[in-house]
mmCIF file of C-alpha atoms in Angstrom:
data_model
loop_
_atom_site.group_PDB
_atom_site.id
_atom_site.type_symbol
_atom_site.label_atom_id
_atom_site.label_comp_id
_atom_site.label_asym_id
_atom_site.label_seq_id
_atom_site.Cartn_x
_atom_site.Cartn_y
_atom_site.Cartn_z
ATOM 1 C CA MET A 1 -60.944 5.421 22.559
ATOM 2 C CA ASN A 2 -63.124 2.534 21.401
ATOM 3 C CA PRO A 3 -66.885 3.286 21.684
ATOM 4 C CA SER A 4 -67.777 -0.326 20.853
ATOM 5 C CA ILE A 5 -66.281 -1.347 24.210
ATOM 6 C CA LEU A 6 -68.670 1.082 25.896
ATOM 7 C CA TRP A 7 -71.761 -0.305 24.161
ATOM 8 C CA LYS A 8 -70.804 -3.921 24.747
ATOM 9 C CA GLY A 9 -70.117 -3.188 28.403
ATOM 10 C CA ILE A 10 -73.436 -1.431 28.926
ATOM 11 C CA MET A 11 -75.481 -4.084 27.123
ATOM 12 C CA ASN A 12 -73.730 -6.906 28.978
ATOM 13 C CA VAL A 13 -74.458 -5.203 32.277
ATOM 14 C CA GLY A 14 -78.018 -4.626 31.129
ATOM 15 C CA ALA A 15 -78.562 -8.267 30.290
ATOM 16 C CA CYS A 16 -77.165 -9.400 33.642
ATOM 17 C CA SER A 17 -78.978 -6.774 35.690
ATOM 18 C CA MET A 18 -82.446 -7.722 34.412
ATOM 19 C CA SER A 19 -82.505 -10.524 36.979
ATOM 20 C CA ARG A 20 -82.040 -7.942 39.746
ATOM 21 C CA PHE A 21 -85.186 -5.999 38.873
ATOM 22 C CA GLN A 22 -88.054 -6.818 41.197
ATOM 23 C CA PHE A 23 -90.368 -8.160 38.501
ATOM 24 C CA PRO A 24 -91.391 -11.714 37.446
ATOM 25 C CA ILE A 25 -89.237 -12.066 34.320
ATOM 26 C CA ARG A 26 -89.337 -15.856 34.634
ATOM 27 C CA HIS A 27 -92.840 -15.733 33.138
ATOM 28 C CA PHE A 28 -91.576 -14.523 29.768
ATOM 29 C CA THR A 29 -90.356 -16.681 26.885
ATOM 30 C CA LYS A 30 -89.575 -14.060 24.229
ATOM 31 C CA PRO A 31 -86.031 -12.592 24.025
ATOM 32 C CA LEU A 32 -85.642 -9.762 26.536
ATOM 33 C CA ILE A 33 -82.709 -7.998 24.845
ATOM 34 C CA SER A 34 -83.094 -6.072 21.591
ATOM 35 C CA CYS A 35 -80.721 -3.443 20.249
ATOM 36 C CA ASN A 36 -79.155 -2.346 16.985
ATOM 37 C CA MET A 37 -75.465 -2.275 17.842
ATOM 38 C CA SER A 38 -74.483 -1.569 14.225
ATOM 39 C CA LEU A 39 -75.852 1.965 14.495
ATOM 40 C CA LEU A 40 -73.790 2.679 17.564
ATOM 41 C CA SER A 41 -70.470 0.874 17.295
ATOM 42 C CA VAL A 42 -69.264 1.718 13.786
ATOM 43 C CA PRO A 43 -68.221 5.386 13.580
ATOM 44 C CA ASN A 44 -69.145 7.299 10.407
ATOM 45 C CA SER A 45 -70.743 4.189 8.864
ATOM 46 C CA SER A 46 -73.948 5.972 7.850
ATOM 47 C CA ALA A 47 -75.968 9.119 8.315
ATOM 48 C CA SER A 48 -77.781 7.454 11.210
ATOM 49 C CA SER A 49 -74.686 6.540 13.212
ATOM 50 C CA ILE A 50 -74.019 8.285 16.491
ATOM 51 C CA SER A 51 -70.799 9.809 15.210
ATOM 52 C CA THR A 52 -72.706 11.804 12.590
ATOM 53 C CA THR A 53 -75.849 12.565 14.603
ATOM 54 C CA ILE A 54 -74.615 15.970 15.761
ATOM 55 C CA ASP A 55 -71.511 16.694 13.696
ATOM 56 C CA SER A 56 -68.768 14.912 11.798
ATOM 57 C CA THR A 57 -65.895 15.801 14.117
ATOM 58 C CA LYS A 58 -64.160 12.984 15.947
ATOM 59 C CA PRO A 59 -64.276 13.137 19.751
ATOM 60 C CA LYS A 60 -61.071 13.952 21.581
ATOM 61 C CA GLN A 61 -59.438 11.259 23.690
ATOM 62 C CA ASN A 62 -60.245 13.055 26.934
ATOM 63 C CA GLU A 63 -63.928 13.719 26.226
ATOM 64 C CA PRO A 64 -66.030 11.538 28.546
ATOM 65 C CA TRP A 65 -69.337 9.884 27.844
ATOM 66 C CA LEU A 66 -72.223 10.925 30.064
ATOM 67 C CA ILE A 67 -74.503 8.039 31.051
ATOM 68 C CA VAL A 68 -77.697 9.223 32.743
ATOM 69 C CA GLY A 69 -80.365 7.033 34.316
ATOM 70 C CA LEU A 70 -83.745 8.676 34.779
ATOM 71 C CA GLY A 71 -85.905 8.032 37.820
ATOM 72 C CA ASN A 72 -87.348 9.499 40.995
ATOM 73 C CA PRO A 73 -85.387 9.899 44.258
ATOM 74 C CA GLY A 74 -86.582 8.525 47.563
ATOM 75 C CA LYS A 75 -87.068 5.095 49.118
ATOM 76 C CA LYS A 76 -90.731 4.867 48.147
ATOM 77 C CA PHE A 77 -89.729 4.795 44.464
ATOM 78 C CA ASN A 78 -87.062 2.099 44.849
ATOM 79 C CA GLY A 79 -87.814 -0.957 42.728
ATOM 80 C CA THR A 80 -90.597 0.722 40.755
ATOM 81 C CA ARG A 81 -90.636 0.304 36.994
ATOM 82 C CA HIS A 82 -90.296 4.054 36.477
ATOM 83 C CA ASN A 83 -86.868 3.825 38.133
ATOM 84 C CA VAL A 84 -85.203 1.278 35.850
ATOM 85 C CA GLY A 85 -82.887 4.052 34.608
ATOM 86 C CA PHE A 86 -81.552 4.466 38.149
ATOM 87 C CA GLU A 87 -81.187 0.692 38.525
ATOM 88 C CA MET A 88 -79.241 0.357 35.288
ATOM 89 C CA VAL A 89 -76.790 3.106 36.287
ATOM 90 C CA ASP A 90 -76.363 1.427 39.677
ATOM 91 C CA ALA A 91 -75.624 -1.871 37.903
ATOM 92 C CA ILE A 92 -73.050 -0.220 35.633
ATOM 93 C CA ALA A 93 -71.421 1.532 38.589
ATOM 94 C CA GLU A 94 -71.185 -1.732 40.534
ATOM 95 C CA ALA A 95 -69.838 -3.697 37.557
ATOM 96 C CA GLU A 96 -67.149 -1.094 36.797
ATOM 97 C CA GLY A 97 -66.277 -0.153 40.386
ATOM 98 C CA ILE A 98 -67.460 3.443 40.041
ATOM 99 C CA SER A 99 -68.488 5.232 43.242
ATOM 100 C CA MET A 100 -71.813 7.093 43.069
ATOM 101 C CA SER A 101 -71.411 8.810 46.445
ATOM 102 C CA SER A 102 -70.891 12.365 45.159
ATOM 103 C CA VAL A 103 -73.707 14.872 44.728
ATOM 104 C CA SER A 104 -73.180 17.362 41.909
ATOM 105 C CA PHE A 105 -75.398 19.122 39.365
ATOM 106 C CA LYS A 106 -78.532 18.040 41.286
ATOM 107 C CA ALA A 107 -77.548 14.410 40.740
ATOM 108 C CA LEU A 108 -75.848 11.442 42.354
ATOM 109 C CA PHE A 109 -72.646 11.498 40.396
ATOM 110 C CA GLY A 110 -69.622 9.323 39.654
ATOM 111 C CA LYS A 111 -66.620 9.164 37.317
ATOM 112 C CA GLY A 112 -64.702 6.168 36.018
ATOM 113 C CA TYR A 113 -64.047 4.011 32.969
ATOM 114 C CA ILE A 114 -65.757 1.313 30.945
ATOM 115 C CA GLY A 115 -62.829 -0.395 29.263
ATOM 116 C CA ASP A 116 -60.666 2.486 28.061
ATOM 117 C CA VAL A 117 -63.602 4.888 27.729
ATOM 118 C CA PRO A 118 -63.936 7.640 30.386
ATOM 119 C CA VAL A 119 -67.510 7.916 31.653
ATOM 120 C CA ILE A 120 -69.582 10.097 33.934
ATOM 121 C CA LEU A 121 -72.557 8.377 35.582
ATOM 122 C CA ALA A 122 -75.476 10.439 36.847
ATOM 123 C CA LYS A 123 -78.828 9.873 38.546
ATOM 124 C CA PRO A 124 -80.736 13.200 38.585
ATOM 125 C CA GLN A 125 -82.362 13.893 41.966
ATOM 126 C CA THR A 126 -84.781 16.507 40.658
ATOM 127 C CA PHE A 127 -87.664 14.052 40.175
ATOM 128 C CA MET A 128 -88.408 12.710 36.723
ATOM 129 C CA ASN A 129 -90.199 15.692 35.203
ATOM 130 C CA LEU A 130 -87.237 18.023 35.870
ATOM 131 C CA SER A 131 -84.425 15.649 34.863
ATOM 132 C CA GLY A 132 -83.196 18.061 32.201
ATOM 133 C CA GLU A 133 -82.069 20.586 34.828
ATOM 134 C CA SER A 134 -79.369 18.134 35.905
ATOM 135 C CA VAL A 135 -78.493 16.727 32.471
ATOM 136 C CA GLY A 136 -78.271 20.150 30.838
ATOM 137 C CA ALA A 137 -75.958 21.455 33.571
ATOM 138 C CA ILE A 138 -73.582 18.475 33.298
ATOM 139 C CA VAL A 139 -73.419 18.652 29.502
ATOM 140 C CA SER A 140 -72.762 22.389 29.608
ATOM 141 C CA TYR A 141 -70.108 22.268 32.349
ATOM 142 C CA TYR A 142 -68.087 19.410 30.833
ATOM 143 C CA LYS A 143 -68.797 20.467 27.223
ATOM 144 C CA ILE A 144 -69.844 16.909 26.343
ATOM 145 C CA PRO A 145 -70.803 16.377 22.686
ATOM 146 C CA LEU A 146 -74.440 15.293 22.493
ATOM 147 C CA LYS A 147 -73.424 12.202 20.550
ATOM 148 C CA GLN A 148 -71.698 11.118 23.774
ATOM 149 C CA VAL A 149 -74.720 11.567 26.034
ATOM 150 C CA LEU A 150 -76.585 8.316 26.717
ATOM 151 C CA VAL A 151 -79.918 8.586 28.536
ATOM 152 C CA ILE A 152 -81.469 5.437 30.045
ATOM 153 C CA PHE A 153 -85.192 5.405 30.808
ATOM 154 C CA ASP A 154 -88.307 3.274 31.026
ATOM 155 C CA ASP A 155 -90.575 2.740 28.035
ATOM 156 C CA LEU A 156 -94.213 1.795 28.556
ATOM 157 C CA ASP A 157 -94.595 0.580 24.974
ATOM 158 C CA LEU A 158 -91.788 -2.001 25.048
ATOM 159 C CA PRO A 159 -92.287 -5.525 26.450
ATOM 160 C CA PHE A 160 -91.023 -5.931 29.989
ATOM 161 C CA ALA A 161 -87.204 -5.884 30.361
ATOM 162 C CA LYS A 162 -86.572 -5.549 26.619
ATOM 163 C CA LEU A 163 -83.685 -3.173 25.864
ATOM 164 C CA ARG A 164 -83.675 -0.955 22.786
ATOM 165 C CA LEU A 165 -80.591 1.143 22.020
ATOM 166 C CA LEU A 166 -81.189 4.004 19.574
ATOM 167 C CA PRO A 167 -78.892 6.758 18.220
ATOM 168 C CA LYS A 168 -81.547 9.498 18.445
ATOM 169 C CA GLY A 169 -85.289 10.089 18.615
ATOM 170 C CA GLY A 170 -88.086 12.078 20.206
ATOM 171 C CA HIS A 171 -89.388 12.020 23.748
ATOM 172 C CA GLY A 172 -92.237 9.600 22.985
ATOM 173 C CA GLY A 173 -94.411 11.278 25.613
ATOM 174 C CA HIS A 174 -91.916 10.531 28.393
ATOM 175 C CA ASN A 175 -91.825 13.523 30.748
ATOM 176 C CA GLY A 176 -88.233 12.963 31.808
ATOM 177 C CA MET A 177 -87.089 12.899 28.190
ATOM 178 C CA LYS A 178 -89.152 15.995 27.417
ATOM 179 C CA SER A 179 -87.258 17.831 30.137
ATOM 180 C CA VAL A 180 -83.876 16.570 28.935
ATOM 181 C CA ILE A 181 -84.545 17.631 25.358
ATOM 182 C CA ASN A 182 -85.822 21.038 26.483
ATOM 183 C CA HIS A 183 -82.650 21.668 28.498
ATOM 184 C CA LEU A 184 -80.491 20.599 25.562
ATOM 185 C CA LYS A 185 -81.997 23.475 23.579
ATOM 186 C CA GLY A 186 -84.512 21.240 21.853
ATOM 187 C CA ASN A 187 -81.867 18.909 20.449
ATOM 188 C CA SER A 188 -82.918 15.245 20.528
ATOM 189 C CA GLY A 189 -79.926 13.910 18.561
ATOM 190 C CA PHE A 190 -78.370 11.937 21.413
ATOM 191 C CA PRO A 191 -78.388 8.161 22.035
ATOM 192 C CA ARG A 192 -80.832 6.570 24.424
ATOM 193 C CA LEU A 193 -81.370 3.159 25.964
ATOM 194 C CA ARG A 194 -85.033 2.366 26.441
ATOM 195 C CA ILE A 195 -86.025 -0.375 28.896
ATOM 196 C CA GLY A 196 -89.450 -1.966 28.471
ATOM 197 C CA LYS A 197 -91.930 -2.043 31.310
ATOM 198 C CA PHE A 198 -95.084 -3.257 29.532
ATOM 199 C CA MET A 199 -96.110 -6.552 31.175
ATOM 200 C CA SER A 200 -96.835 -8.990 28.337
ATOM 201 C CA PHE A 201 -97.892 -12.203 30.071
ATOM 202 C CA LEU A 202 -98.333 -15.532 28.301
#
């Protein structure tokens, strides 16, 4: 299993899907994509790499990655900046041909592959502040190592549509992330993709 394929696939989808968000990105001149792939694609390269965030054991071939997009369910929240996590998961599902029609673990749910990497996609339907109820249940049921749990969410402090991929971190005041961390027994050592929503006009 090659995790670098996963990261490249997600970031490529992310770059392409920015144009689908219902915001005026044409008004921006600064680069919209920013991530540190070196932390995430080179196993056991340093103490900060994903592969050593939780433990030093290598993942088994059949262990899937869980990719979770945070947001709020319901038509009235569609297209809002708080729902960019949902939109990114939808973009990944469309790009990889993964059906999101199932409902499991209080989430819209789908299974498939990115390259040769098995993935589970999830969009918690609990509303943002209770996202951890869904994420915690999926992680527990499938026994997914936390280093293979990627959470995608909006970040008020990042410039609009800028992507930042990190191997671990705190909740940064984000209520959805607070809930996820709480339901993972306080462990914040899992990767996350933050998508900027701060409107920095010229």
